[in-house]
Coordinates of C-alpha atoms and ligand atoms in Angstrom, one line a residue:
M1 CA -82.7 -97.0 144.4
I2 CA -83.2 -98.9 147.6
P3 CA -82.3 -96.3 150.2
A4 CA -80.1 -98.9 152.2
N5 CA -78.0 -99.3 149.2
N6 CA -77.0 -95.7 148.9
P7 CA -73.3 -95.6 148.4
A8 CA -72.9 -92.4 150.5
L9 CA -74.1 -94.1 153.7
V10 CA -71.6 -94.4 156.5
S11 CA -72.1 -96.3 159.8
W12 CA -71.0 -95.2 163.2
V13 CA -69.6 -98.7 163.5
D14 CA -66.1 -98.9 162.2
V15 CA -65.9 -100.7 159.0
P16 CA -62.3 -101.5 158.1
S17 CA -61.4 -101.0 154.3
G18 CA -61.7 -104.1 152.3
S19 CA -64.5 -105.4 154.6
D20 CA -67.3 -107.4 153.0
F21 CA -69.8 -106.0 155.4
P22 CA -70.4 -102.2 155.0
I23 CA -73.7 -100.7 156.0
Q24 CA -74.8 -101.2 152.4
N25 CA -74.7 -105.0 152.9
L26 CA -76.2 -106.1 156.2
P27 CA -76.3 -109.8 155.7
F28 CA -78.4 -112.0 158.1
G29 CA -77.0 -115.0 160.0
I30 CA -77.3 -117.0 163.3
F31 CA -74.6 -116.5 166.0
S32 CA -73.9 -117.4 169.5
T33 CA -71.1 -116.6 172.1
E34 CA -70.0 -118.1 175.3
N35 CA -72.7 -116.1 177.1
L36 CA -75.4 -115.6 174.3
S37 CA -77.7 -118.4 173.0
P38 CA -78.0 -118.7 169.3
R39 CA -79.9 -115.7 167.8
V40 CA -80.3 -113.6 164.7
G41 CA -77.5 -111.2 163.9
V42 CA -76.4 -108.9 161.1
A43 CA -72.7 -108.5 160.0
I44 CA -71.3 -104.9 160.1
G45 CA -67.6 -104.5 159.6
D46 CA -65.9 -106.9 162.1
M47 CA -69.0 -106.8 164.4
I48 CA -72.3 -108.4 164.6
L49 CA -75.4 -106.4 165.4
D50 CA -77.4 -108.7 167.9
C51 CA -81.0 -108.4 166.7
E52 CA -82.4 -110.2 169.6
A53 CA -80.7 -107.7 172.0
L54 CA -82.1 -104.8 169.8
A55 CA -85.6 -106.2 169.8
D56 CA -85.4 -106.8 173.5
R57 CA -84.6 -103.0 173.9
G58 CA -87.4 -102.1 171.8
Y59 CA -85.8 -101.0 168.6
L60 CA -87.6 -103.3 166.3
Q61 CA -91.1 -103.8 167.7
D62 CA -92.4 -100.5 166.2
A63 CA -91.2 -101.8 162.7
G64 CA -93.5 -104.9 163.3
F65 CA -90.9 -107.4 164.2
P66 CA -91.5 -109.1 167.6
L67 CA -88.8 -110.5 169.8
E68 CA -89.6 -114.1 169.1
L69 CA -88.4 -113.9 165.5
F70 CA -84.9 -113.0 166.6
A71 CA -84.5 -115.3 169.7
V72 CA -84.1 -118.4 167.5
D73 CA -81.4 -120.5 166.1
Q74 CA -82.6 -120.4 162.5
L75 CA -83.7 -117.6 160.2
N76 CA -86.8 -119.6 159.0
P77 CA -89.5 -118.1 161.2
L78 CA -88.3 -114.5 160.4
I79 CA -88.1 -115.0 156.6
K80 CA -91.5 -116.9 156.7
Q81 CA -93.2 -114.2 158.5
A82 CA -91.6 -111.2 157.0
G83 CA -91.7 -112.1 153.3
K84 CA -89.9 -110.0 150.8
L85 CA -91.3 -106.7 151.8
G86 CA -90.8 -107.4 155.5
M87 CA -87.1 -108.2 155.0
R88 CA -86.7 -105.1 153.0
L89 CA -88.2 -103.0 155.7
L90 CA -86.0 -104.7 158.4
R91 CA -82.9 -104.0 156.4
E92 CA -83.9 -100.4 156.1
R93 CA -84.6 -100.1 159.7
L94 CA -81.3 -101.7 160.7
S95 CA -79.6 -99.3 158.1
D96 CA -81.3 -96.3 159.9
L97 CA -80.0 -97.6 163.3
L98 CA -76.4 -98.0 162.1
N99 CA -76.3 -94.8 160.1
D100 CA -73.7 -92.3 161.3
D101 CA -76.4 -89.6 160.7
G102 CA -78.9 -91.3 163.1
V103 CA -79.0 -90.7 166.8
E104 CA -81.6 -93.3 168.0
L105 CA -79.1 -96.0 168.7
K106 CA -75.8 -94.1 168.2
S107 CA -76.5 -91.9 171.1
Q108 CA -77.4 -94.8 173.5
E109 CA -74.0 -95.8 174.8
A110 CA -75.3 -98.8 176.9
D111 CA -77.5 -100.2 174.1
R112 CA -74.7 -99.9 171.6
A113 CA -72.3 -101.9 173.8
A114 CA -75.0 -104.5 174.5
C115 CA -76.1 -104.9 170.8
L116 CA -72.6 -105.1 169.2
I117 CA -70.6 -108.3 169.4
P118 CA -67.1 -108.8 167.9
Q119 CA -67.3 -111.4 165.2
K120 CA -64.2 -113.0 166.6
E121 CA -66.0 -113.8 169.8
A122 CA -68.9 -115.4 167.9
T123 CA -69.7 -118.9 166.7
L124 CA -71.6 -118.7 163.4
H125 CA -74.1 -121.4 162.9
L126 CA -76.0 -122.8 159.8
P127 CA -78.3 -119.8 159.3
I128 CA -81.4 -121.7 158.0
E129 CA -82.9 -125.1 158.6
V130 CA -82.7 -126.2 155.0
G131 CA -86.0 -127.8 153.7
D132 CA -85.4 -128.9 150.4
Y133 CA -82.2 -128.5 148.3
T134 CA -82.0 -128.4 144.5
D135 CA -78.8 -128.2 142.6
F136 CA -78.7 -126.8 139.0
Y137 CA -76.1 -127.2 136.2
S138 CA -76.3 -123.7 134.8
S139 CA -72.9 -122.5 133.8
E140 CA -72.4 -123.2 130.1
Q141 CA -68.7 -123.5 130.4
H142 CA -68.8 -126.0 133.2
A143 CA -71.4 -128.1 131.3
Y144 CA -69.2 -127.9 128.2
N145 CA -66.1 -128.9 130.0
V146 CA -67.7 -131.9 131.7
G147 CA -69.3 -132.9 128.3
C148 CA -66.0 -132.7 126.7
M149 CA -64.4 -134.9 129.3
F150 CA -67.0 -137.5 129.5
R151 CA -68.3 -137.5 125.9
D152 CA -66.8 -135.3 123.1
P153 CA -66.6 -131.6 122.2
D154 CA -69.2 -132.0 119.3
N155 CA -71.8 -133.5 121.7
A156 CA -70.6 -131.7 125.0
L157 CA -74.0 -130.2 125.7
M158 CA -77.0 -132.6 125.8
P159 CA -79.9 -131.6 123.6
N160 CA -82.1 -130.3 126.5
W161 CA -79.4 -128.0 128.0
K162 CA -80.2 -124.8 126.3
H163 CA -84.0 -125.3 126.6
L164 CA -84.2 -125.8 130.3
P165 CA -82.0 -125.3 133.5
V166 CA -81.0 -128.9 134.1
G167 CA -81.1 -129.8 137.9
Y168 CA -81.6 -132.5 140.4
H169 CA -82.9 -132.8 143.8
G170 CA -80.0 -132.9 146.4
R171 CA -79.7 -133.7 150.1
A172 CA -80.6 -131.1 152.7
S173 CA -79.6 -132.9 155.8
S174 CA -75.7 -132.8 155.0
I175 CA -75.6 -129.1 154.3
V176 CA -73.1 -127.7 156.9
V177 CA -71.8 -124.2 157.7
S178 CA -68.3 -122.8 157.1
G179 CA -65.8 -124.2 159.6
V180 CA -67.4 -127.6 159.9
P181 CA -64.7 -130.2 158.7
I182 CA -65.6 -132.7 156.1
H183 CA -64.7 -136.3 156.3
R184 CA -63.6 -137.9 153.0
P185 CA -66.5 -140.0 152.0
C186 CA -66.4 -143.8 151.3
G187 CA -68.3 -145.3 148.4
Q188 CA -68.5 -147.8 145.6
T189 CA -66.3 -147.3 142.6
R190 CA -65.1 -149.3 139.7
A191 CA -61.6 -148.9 138.1
D192 CA -61.5 -148.5 134.4
D193 CA -59.5 -151.8 134.0
S194 CA -61.7 -153.8 136.1
D195 CA -65.2 -155.3 135.8
Q196 CA -65.6 -155.5 139.6
P197 CA -66.5 -152.6 141.9
T198 CA -64.8 -152.0 145.3
Y199 CA -65.8 -150.1 148.4
G200 CA -63.5 -147.6 150.1
P201 CA -62.5 -144.0 150.6
C202 CA -63.1 -141.7 147.6
R203 CA -59.9 -141.0 145.7
L204 CA -61.1 -138.1 143.6
L205 CA -62.6 -135.7 146.1
D206 CA -63.5 -132.3 144.5
F207 CA -65.2 -129.0 145.4
E208 CA -67.7 -127.2 143.3
L209 CA -67.7 -123.4 143.3
E210 CA -71.4 -122.3 143.5
I211 CA -73.7 -119.7 144.8
G212 CA -77.0 -120.8 146.4
F213 CA -80.1 -118.9 147.2
V214 CA -82.7 -119.4 149.9
T215 CA -86.4 -119.0 149.2
F216 CA -89.4 -117.3 150.9
E217 CA -92.6 -119.3 151.5
G218 CA -94.0 -120.1 148.0
K219 CA -97.4 -120.7 146.7
A220 CA -99.7 -123.6 147.3
L221 CA -98.9 -127.0 145.7
G222 CA -100.0 -127.1 142.1
Q223 CA -99.6 -123.3 141.5
R224 CA -96.8 -121.9 139.5
I225 CA -94.4 -119.0 140.0
S226 CA -93.9 -117.0 136.9
S227 CA -90.6 -115.4 135.8
A228 CA -92.2 -112.0 136.7
E229 CA -92.8 -113.1 140.3
A230 CA -89.7 -115.2 140.9
E231 CA -87.6 -112.5 142.5
D232 CA -90.4 -112.0 145.1
Y233 CA -89.5 -115.5 146.4
I234 CA -85.7 -115.1 146.6
V235 CA -84.5 -114.2 150.1
G236 CA -80.8 -113.9 149.5
L237 CA -77.6 -115.6 148.4
F238 CA -74.6 -117.4 150.0
L239 CA -71.5 -119.2 148.9
F240 CA -72.0 -122.9 148.3
N241 CA -69.3 -125.5 148.0
D242 CA -71.0 -128.6 146.6
W243 CA -68.5 -131.3 147.5
S244 CA -68.3 -134.1 144.9
A245 CA -66.8 -137.5 144.9
R246 CA -65.8 -137.9 141.2
D247 CA -64.9 -141.6 141.2
I248 CA -68.1 -142.5 143.0
Q249 CA -70.2 -140.3 140.8
K250 CA -68.6 -141.9 137.6
W251 CA -69.8 -145.3 138.6
E252 CA -73.1 -144.7 140.3
Y253 CA -74.8 -141.9 138.2
V254 CA -76.2 -144.0 135.4
P255 CA -79.1 -143.6 134.6
L256 CA -80.7 -141.6 137.4
G257 CA -78.0 -138.9 138.0
P258 CA -76.1 -137.8 141.1
F259 CA -76.7 -139.8 144.3
L260 CA -74.1 -140.6 147.0
A261 CA -71.3 -138.8 145.3
K262 CA -73.0 -135.6 146.1
S263 CA -75.0 -136.2 149.2
F264 CA -72.3 -136.6 151.8
A265 CA -71.8 -132.8 152.3
S266 CA -72.2 -129.4 150.9
S267 CA -70.8 -126.2 152.8
I268 CA -72.3 -122.8 152.9
S269 CA -71.1 -119.5 154.0
P270 CA -72.8 -118.2 157.2
W271 CA -74.1 -114.9 156.0
I272 CA -77.2 -114.5 153.8
V273 CA -76.8 -111.5 151.6
L274 CA -80.2 -110.2 150.8
L275 CA -81.0 -109.9 146.9
D276 CA -81.8 -106.2 147.5
A277 CA -78.1 -105.6 148.6
L278 CA -76.9 -107.0 145.3
E279 CA -79.0 -104.6 143.1
P280 CA -76.0 -102.6 142.1
F281 CA -74.3 -105.6 140.6
R282 CA -77.0 -106.6 138.1
V283 CA -75.7 -107.2 134.7
A284 CA -77.2 -108.6 131.5
G285 CA -76.8 -112.3 130.9
P286 CA -75.8 -114.2 127.7
V287 CA -78.1 -114.1 124.6
Q288 CA -80.0 -117.3 124.9
D289 CA -80.0 -119.0 121.6
P290 CA -82.2 -120.9 120.8
E291 CA -84.8 -118.7 122.2
V292 CA -86.3 -120.2 125.3
L293 CA -89.9 -121.2 125.7
P294 CA -92.3 -118.3 126.8
Y295 CA -92.6 -119.4 130.4
L296 CA -88.7 -119.1 130.9
Q297 CA -88.4 -115.6 129.2
Q298 CA -87.5 -113.0 131.6
D299 CA -87.3 -109.1 131.8
G300 CA -84.4 -107.0 132.9
E301 CA -80.9 -107.8 133.9
N302 CA -81.0 -111.0 136.1
F303 CA -77.3 -111.9 136.3
Y304 CA -74.9 -110.5 138.9
D305 CA -71.3 -109.3 138.6
I306 CA -69.8 -111.0 141.7
G307 CA -66.2 -112.0 141.7
L308 CA -65.5 -115.5 143.2
S309 CA -62.3 -117.3 144.2
V310 CA -61.3 -120.7 145.5
G311 CA -58.2 -121.2 147.6
I312 CA -56.6 -124.4 148.8
E313 CA -54.7 -124.2 152.1
T314 CA -52.4 -127.3 152.3
G315 CA -51.5 -128.9 155.6
Q316 CA -48.4 -126.7 155.9
G317 CA -50.7 -123.6 156.0
D318 CA -49.9 -122.1 152.6
E319 CA -52.9 -121.0 150.6
T320 CA -53.0 -121.0 146.8
I321 CA -55.9 -119.4 144.8
V322 CA -56.7 -122.0 142.2
S323 CA -59.7 -120.3 140.7
R324 CA -61.1 -116.9 139.9
S325 CA -64.5 -117.0 138.6
N326 CA -67.7 -114.8 138.6
F327 CA -71.3 -115.3 139.1
K328 CA -72.0 -113.5 135.9
H329 CA -70.7 -116.6 134.0
M330 CA -74.2 -118.2 134.2
Y331 CA -76.4 -119.2 131.3
W332 CA -79.6 -119.5 133.3
S333 CA -80.5 -116.9 135.9
M334 CA -81.9 -117.6 139.3
V335 CA -85.2 -116.2 138.1
Q336 CA -85.2 -118.9 135.4
Q337 CA -84.2 -121.6 137.7
L338 CA -86.9 -120.9 140.2
T339 CA -89.6 -120.4 137.6
H340 CA -88.6 -123.8 135.9
H341 CA -88.5 -125.4 139.4
S342 CA -92.1 -124.3 139.9
S343 CA -93.4 -124.8 136.3
N344 CA -94.9 -128.3 137.2
G345 CA -96.6 -126.9 140.2
C346 CA -94.1 -128.1 142.8
N347 CA -94.2 -125.9 145.8
I348 CA -91.2 -124.2 147.6
R349 CA -91.1 -123.4 151.3
A350 CA -89.4 -120.8 153.4
G351 CA -85.8 -122.1 153.8
D352 CA -85.4 -124.0 150.6
V353 CA -82.1 -123.9 148.9
L354 CA -81.4 -123.7 145.2
A355 CA -77.8 -123.8 144.1
S356 CA -76.4 -122.5 140.8
G357 CA -74.2 -125.5 139.7
T358 CA -70.5 -125.1 139.3
I359 CA -69.6 -121.6 138.0
S360 CA -66.9 -121.8 135.4
G361 CA -65.7 -118.9 133.2
Q362 CA -64.2 -119.3 129.8
D363 CA -60.6 -118.8 131.0
E364 CA -58.9 -121.8 132.3
S365 CA -58.2 -120.0 135.5
A366 CA -61.9 -119.4 136.0
Y367 CA -62.9 -123.1 136.2
G368 CA -64.9 -123.9 139.3
S369 CA -63.8 -127.5 140.2
M370 CA -60.6 -129.5 140.3
L371 CA -62.2 -131.8 137.8
E372 CA -61.9 -129.0 135.2
L373 CA -58.8 -127.2 136.6
S374 CA -56.8 -130.5 136.4
W375 CA -58.7 -131.6 133.5
R376 CA -59.7 -134.9 135.0
G377 CA -56.3 -135.1 136.7
S378 CA -54.2 -134.8 133.6
K379 CA -52.8 -131.4 134.5
P380 CA -51.7 -131.0 138.0
V381 CA -52.2 -127.7 139.7
A382 CA -49.0 -126.2 141.5
M383 CA -49.4 -125.2 145.1
T384 CA -47.3 -122.4 146.6
D385 CA -45.7 -124.9 149.1
G386 CA -44.2 -126.8 146.1
T387 CA -46.7 -129.7 146.1
E388 CA -49.4 -130.2 143.4
R389 CA -52.9 -131.2 143.4
R390 CA -55.2 -133.1 141.0
F391 CA -58.0 -133.4 143.5
I392 CA -58.4 -132.5 147.2
Q393 CA -56.2 -134.3 149.7
D394 CA -56.7 -135.1 153.4
G395 CA -55.6 -132.1 155.5
D396 CA -56.5 -129.5 152.7
T397 CA -58.8 -126.7 153.6
V398 CA -60.9 -125.3 150.7
I399 CA -61.7 -121.6 151.1
M400 CA -64.3 -119.9 148.8
R401 CA -64.8 -116.1 148.9
G402 CA -66.9 -113.7 146.8
H403 CA -67.8 -110.0 146.6
G404 CA -69.0 -107.3 144.2
E405 CA -67.7 -103.8 144.1
R406 CA -69.3 -100.7 142.6
Q407 CA -68.8 -96.9 143.5
G408 CA -66.4 -97.8 146.1
V409 CA -68.9 -100.0 147.9
R410 CA -67.8 -103.6 148.4
I411 CA -70.6 -106.2 149.1
G412 CA -69.2 -109.5 150.1
F413 CA -70.1 -112.9 151.4
G414 CA -67.3 -113.5 153.7
E415 CA -66.0 -117.1 153.2
V416 CA -66.9 -120.7 153.3
R417 CA -63.9 -122.6 154.7
S418 CA -63.9 -126.4 155.2
K419 CA -61.1 -128.7 156.1
V420 CA -61.0 -132.2 154.7
L421 CA -60.4 -135.0 157.2
P422 CA -59.5 -138.6 156.5
A423 CA -62.3 -141.1 155.9
I424 CA -63.8 -142.6 159.0
D425 CA -62.7 -146.2 159.5
Ligands
CA1 CA1 -73.2 -129.2 142.0

């Protein structure tokens, strides 16, 4: 077992019950306050451990982590320099410092006060400068549902779907952090009963419940990452709301796939949960039939039992949970996605993002988009305030949450929360 995952560990920092951030988690992010410039921090309970302040006081230098890696407004320099083993060592070091059995930091009253910041006083920033962003389509139920709606149940999955993790290159510049509002996009659409397109605000705005992962620096261009190596290039995971404009998508996507219906925004949760912290939640995936080609075959359990939910808070302030899904409902693993991504020699860099694709379970309540939940708008979803939704309306706030729980230890992601504003004139 990775020592920092030990369920018996307790921190001297108070961790409220039900918190996503016990000492066994220690996710990384970027925060600032009124008085502190943006810097690297780690969530613990309702607090943030200020890594710049820790490094400034000499707690991290001996572990090989200089101050300049923490006094920055993005995690890219840290993950690029540290690599997989470095990030593992850093998490172990922080775990030791926060451990109730430790004395090094616990006994230093002034340092403790200087290094712990209440989360409610902090602004959380986009944790990484996203280099390239790739979106997959790796949940079988989601691909089946979409195939049923746009083709027919007998041909729901395209012939390639069970042979490779289908994906496309997305847009990195419009990835924003939780809390940043989203303007309804405008675009070109064509009504079913018309042969002329029009331009205007999207009418079928949707979320997509996904989990994304960020990568370490990869290999040189032309070299491949094998499935046995893939995990060494995965830093950690976050919640990912891949906003979608269904009406724009329907008209524009032929024949080259998603374009402006996807590129206007994607929202991510602010904390990157290291893959190491998710070890306890590994589960076996589905039996892949037909058998995949040798380069996509993988060893071990590479899927994760992480419960996910989507809530819609209407303008009145009432929240309705509209979906409960799970990251284990994937057909292709992150290992296979990254292996396939690299199989043509395309390089990855520190800070690239690969996202899962919409995560839908078999149960109708586990569908990961309004497109599926309302079945293309034919089945309205009831809200607790008495209204109903087929797609997302202006003034709605979409909230995604996720956590796993084993042996009384809850490892969570916090949330990604985004309000939808009217289209800009
Ligand atoms: Ca997507």
